[in-house]
Coordinates of C-alpha atoms in Angstrom, one line a residue:
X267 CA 63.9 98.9 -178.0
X268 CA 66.0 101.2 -180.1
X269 CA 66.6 104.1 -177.7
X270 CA 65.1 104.4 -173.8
X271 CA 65.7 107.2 -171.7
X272 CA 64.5 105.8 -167.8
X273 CA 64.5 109.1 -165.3
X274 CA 66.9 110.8 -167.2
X275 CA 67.7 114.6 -166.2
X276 CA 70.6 117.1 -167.7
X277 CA 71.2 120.3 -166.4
X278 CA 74.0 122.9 -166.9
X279 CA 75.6 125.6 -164.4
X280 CA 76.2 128.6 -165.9
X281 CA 75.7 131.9 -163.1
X282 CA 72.8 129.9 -161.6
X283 CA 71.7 126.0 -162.6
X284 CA 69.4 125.5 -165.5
X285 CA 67.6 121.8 -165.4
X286 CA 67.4 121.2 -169.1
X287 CA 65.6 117.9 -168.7
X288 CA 63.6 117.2 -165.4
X289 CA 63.3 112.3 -165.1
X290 CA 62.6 112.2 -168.7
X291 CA 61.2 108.5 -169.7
X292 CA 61.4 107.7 -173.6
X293 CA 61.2 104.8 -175.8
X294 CA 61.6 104.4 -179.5
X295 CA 61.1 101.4 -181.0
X296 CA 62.3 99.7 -184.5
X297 CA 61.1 101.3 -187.5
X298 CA 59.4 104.5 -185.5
X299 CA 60.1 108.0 -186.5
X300 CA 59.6 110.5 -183.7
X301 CA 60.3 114.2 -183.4
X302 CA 60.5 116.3 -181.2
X303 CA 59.6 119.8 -181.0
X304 CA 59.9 123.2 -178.5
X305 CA 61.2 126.5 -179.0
X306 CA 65.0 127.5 -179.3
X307 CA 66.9 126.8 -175.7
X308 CA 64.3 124.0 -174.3
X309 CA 66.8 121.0 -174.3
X310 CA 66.1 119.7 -177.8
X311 CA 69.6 119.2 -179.3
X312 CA 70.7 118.5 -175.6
X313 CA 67.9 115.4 -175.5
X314 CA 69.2 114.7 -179.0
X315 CA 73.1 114.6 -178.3
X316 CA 72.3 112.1 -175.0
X317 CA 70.7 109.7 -177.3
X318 CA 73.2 109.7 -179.6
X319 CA 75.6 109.1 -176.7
X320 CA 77.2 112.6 -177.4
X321 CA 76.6 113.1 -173.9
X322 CA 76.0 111.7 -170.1
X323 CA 72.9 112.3 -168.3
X324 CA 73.4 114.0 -164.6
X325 CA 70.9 111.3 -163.4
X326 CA 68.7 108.4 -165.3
X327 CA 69.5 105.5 -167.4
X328 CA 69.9 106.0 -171.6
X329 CA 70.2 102.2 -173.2
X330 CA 70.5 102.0 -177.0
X331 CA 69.3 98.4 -178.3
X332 CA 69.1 96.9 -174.7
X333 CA 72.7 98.2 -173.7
X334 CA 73.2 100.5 -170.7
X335 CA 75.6 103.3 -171.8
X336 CA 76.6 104.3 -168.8
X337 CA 78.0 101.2 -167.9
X338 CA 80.8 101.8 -171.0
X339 CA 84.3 103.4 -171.2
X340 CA 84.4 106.4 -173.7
X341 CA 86.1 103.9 -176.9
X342 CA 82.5 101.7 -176.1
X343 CA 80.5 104.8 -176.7
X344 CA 82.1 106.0 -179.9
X345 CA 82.0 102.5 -181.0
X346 CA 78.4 102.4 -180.7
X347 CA 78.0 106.1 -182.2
X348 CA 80.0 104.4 -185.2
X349 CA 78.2 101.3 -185.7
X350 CA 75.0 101.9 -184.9
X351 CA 74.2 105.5 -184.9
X352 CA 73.9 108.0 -187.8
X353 CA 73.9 112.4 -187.4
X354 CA 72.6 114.8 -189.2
X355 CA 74.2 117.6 -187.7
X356 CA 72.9 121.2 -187.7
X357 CA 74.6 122.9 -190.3
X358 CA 75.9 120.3 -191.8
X359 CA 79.2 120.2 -190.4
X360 CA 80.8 118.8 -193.9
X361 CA 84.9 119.0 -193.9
X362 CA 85.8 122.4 -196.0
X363 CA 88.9 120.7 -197.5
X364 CA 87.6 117.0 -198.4
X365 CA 85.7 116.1 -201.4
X366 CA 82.0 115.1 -201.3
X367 CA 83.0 111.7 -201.6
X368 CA 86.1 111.9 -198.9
X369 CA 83.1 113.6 -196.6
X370 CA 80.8 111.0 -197.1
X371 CA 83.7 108.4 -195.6
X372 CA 85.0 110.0 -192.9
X373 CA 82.7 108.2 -190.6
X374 CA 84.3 104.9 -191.7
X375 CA 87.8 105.8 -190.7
X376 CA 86.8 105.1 -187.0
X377 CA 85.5 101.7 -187.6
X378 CA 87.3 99.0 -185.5
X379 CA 87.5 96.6 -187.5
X380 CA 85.7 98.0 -190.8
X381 CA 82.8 96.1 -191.5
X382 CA 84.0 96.3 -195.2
X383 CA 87.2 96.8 -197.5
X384 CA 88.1 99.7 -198.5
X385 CA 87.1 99.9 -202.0
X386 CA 83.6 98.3 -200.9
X387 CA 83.3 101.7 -198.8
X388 CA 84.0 103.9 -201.7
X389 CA 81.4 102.1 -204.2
X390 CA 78.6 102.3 -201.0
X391 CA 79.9 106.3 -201.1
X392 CA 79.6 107.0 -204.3
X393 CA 76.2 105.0 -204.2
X394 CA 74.7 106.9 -201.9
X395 CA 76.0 110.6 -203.6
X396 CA 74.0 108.9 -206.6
X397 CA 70.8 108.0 -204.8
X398 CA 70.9 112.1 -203.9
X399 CA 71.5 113.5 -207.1
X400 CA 75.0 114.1 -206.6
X401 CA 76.7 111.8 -208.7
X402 CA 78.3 114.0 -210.8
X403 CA 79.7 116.6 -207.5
X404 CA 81.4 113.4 -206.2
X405 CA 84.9 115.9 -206.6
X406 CA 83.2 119.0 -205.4
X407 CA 84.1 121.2 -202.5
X408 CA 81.5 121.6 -200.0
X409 CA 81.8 125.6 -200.5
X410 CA 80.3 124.8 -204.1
X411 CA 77.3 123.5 -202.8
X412 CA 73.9 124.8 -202.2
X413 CA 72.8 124.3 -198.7
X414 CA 70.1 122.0 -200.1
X415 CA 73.2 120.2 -201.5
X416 CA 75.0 120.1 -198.4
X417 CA 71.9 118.7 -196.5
X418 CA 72.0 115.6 -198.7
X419 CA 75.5 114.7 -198.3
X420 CA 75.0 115.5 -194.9
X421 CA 72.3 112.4 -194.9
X422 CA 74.7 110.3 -197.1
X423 CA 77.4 110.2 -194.9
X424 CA 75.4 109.7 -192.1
X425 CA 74.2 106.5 -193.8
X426 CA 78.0 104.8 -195.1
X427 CA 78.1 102.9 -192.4
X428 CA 74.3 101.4 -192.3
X429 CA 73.0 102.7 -188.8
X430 CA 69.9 101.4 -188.2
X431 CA 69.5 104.7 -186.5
X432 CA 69.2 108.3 -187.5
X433 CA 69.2 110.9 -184.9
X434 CA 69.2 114.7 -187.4
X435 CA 68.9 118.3 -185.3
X436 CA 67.1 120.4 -188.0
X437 CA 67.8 119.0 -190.6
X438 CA 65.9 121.8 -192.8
X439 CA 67.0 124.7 -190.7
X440 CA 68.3 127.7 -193.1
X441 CA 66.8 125.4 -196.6
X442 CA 64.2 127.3 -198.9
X443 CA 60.8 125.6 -198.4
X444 CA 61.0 123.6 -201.9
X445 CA 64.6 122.5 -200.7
X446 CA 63.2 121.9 -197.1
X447 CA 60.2 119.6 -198.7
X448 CA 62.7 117.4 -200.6
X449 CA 65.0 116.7 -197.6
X450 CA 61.6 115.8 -195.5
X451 CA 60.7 113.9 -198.3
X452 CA 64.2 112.0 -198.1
X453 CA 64.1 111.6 -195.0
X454 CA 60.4 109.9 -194.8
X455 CA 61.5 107.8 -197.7
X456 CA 64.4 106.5 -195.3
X457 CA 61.8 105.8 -192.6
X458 CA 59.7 103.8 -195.1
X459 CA 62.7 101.4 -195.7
X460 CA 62.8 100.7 -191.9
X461 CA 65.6 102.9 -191.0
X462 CA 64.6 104.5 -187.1
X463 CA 64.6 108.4 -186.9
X464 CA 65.0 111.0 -184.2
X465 CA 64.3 114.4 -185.1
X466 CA 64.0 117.8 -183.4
X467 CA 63.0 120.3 -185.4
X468 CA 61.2 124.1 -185.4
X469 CA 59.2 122.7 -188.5
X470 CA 55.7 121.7 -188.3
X471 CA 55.3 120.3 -192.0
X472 CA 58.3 117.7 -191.1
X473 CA 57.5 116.9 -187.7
X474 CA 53.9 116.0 -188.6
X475 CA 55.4 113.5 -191.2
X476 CA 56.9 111.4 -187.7
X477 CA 54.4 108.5 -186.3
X478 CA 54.8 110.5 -183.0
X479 CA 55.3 114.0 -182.1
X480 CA 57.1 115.2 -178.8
X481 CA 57.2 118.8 -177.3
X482 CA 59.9 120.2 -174.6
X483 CA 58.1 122.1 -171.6
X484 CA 59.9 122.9 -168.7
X485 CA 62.1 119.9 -168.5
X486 CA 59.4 117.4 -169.6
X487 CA 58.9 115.9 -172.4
X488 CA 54.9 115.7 -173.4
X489 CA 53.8 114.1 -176.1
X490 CA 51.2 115.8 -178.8
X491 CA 48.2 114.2 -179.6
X492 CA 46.3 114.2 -182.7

């Protein structure tokens, strides 16, 4: 099992207390793309951010590959979010300053030890820029991109270090739909070479591209059948 969530429940106190998720159970297996659906404020990027370890559940159990994370100190969790985990943020979230290729690597400067030499990193990098048409912007600032452009290197970096998991919060929020259909195509190409993906999204022609589709009600999750 990639990701289980057993009983798992997040809520927030702002004036009053908001349960977010109400003893959520989720699996997701090897291989599986699921997404997740609901409208803006329904716990999607929360139930997103506790699988990615980004955060602790107030109650339940969330185990990535068979280990209980709430049994680890904080340097276990980021050492699993490095190693076996890889966001797509919302918005991108590339460095303003850095490169395309310094963005792509910045997840591999918090590897501990790094799987690979330094110059092995770069060549994967510069690789991956390639295999999303940006092989010539490998210099570029991210302010000279498109946000079609953006979106891609957002997915390459996410992929330097070879998660075998891809957890991505809209990742075609704010794209035109011909830039939107050639990130969901990407991304279902990534799927197809057995990579796992977790997706919330507002977009109904990407989410019905998932093997299983998941909506946020009240707390619960409920799945949607065909």
């Amino acid at each position: 099992m990639m990701i289980e969530f057993n009983q798992v429940s997040m809520s927030y106190t702002q004036r009053e207390r908001i349960d977010v998720l109400k003893a959520v159970d989720f699996k997701i297996t090897a291989g599986e793309w699921v997404s997740i659906v609901g409208p803006s404020g329904c716990g999607k990027t929360t139930f997103l951010n506790l699988a990615g370890c980004l955060l602790k559940p107030a109650s339940g159990r969330v185990s990535i590959e068979g280990i209980d994370t709430g049994d680890l100190k904080d340097d276990e969790l980021a050492e699993i979010r490095n190693r076996k985990i890889g966001f797509i943020f919302q918005g991108s979230y590339l460095l303003p300053p850095l490169t395309l290729l310094e963005n792509v690597l910045v997840p591999t400067f918090f590897s501990r030890p790094p799987k690979d030499n330094r110059a092995d990193l770069t060549a994967r990098a510069r690789k991956l820029l390639a295999q999303f048409g940006l092989a010539d912007r490998l210099d570029s600032l991210p302010h000279e991109l498109s946000q079609g452009q953006k979106r891609r290197v957002a997915i390459a970096r996410a992929l330097i270090n070879e998660p075998r998991i891809i957890l991505a919060d809209e990742p075609t929020n704010d794209l035109d739909p011909e830039r939107a259909r050639q990130i969901a195509a990407e991304l279902s190409g990534l799927n197809r070479q057995g990579l796992t993906l977790l997706t919330v999204s507002h977009n109904p022609e990407l989410s019905m591209l998932a093997g299983r589709q998941y909506r946020i009600d009240d707390g619960k999750l409920r799945a949607i059948l065909d």
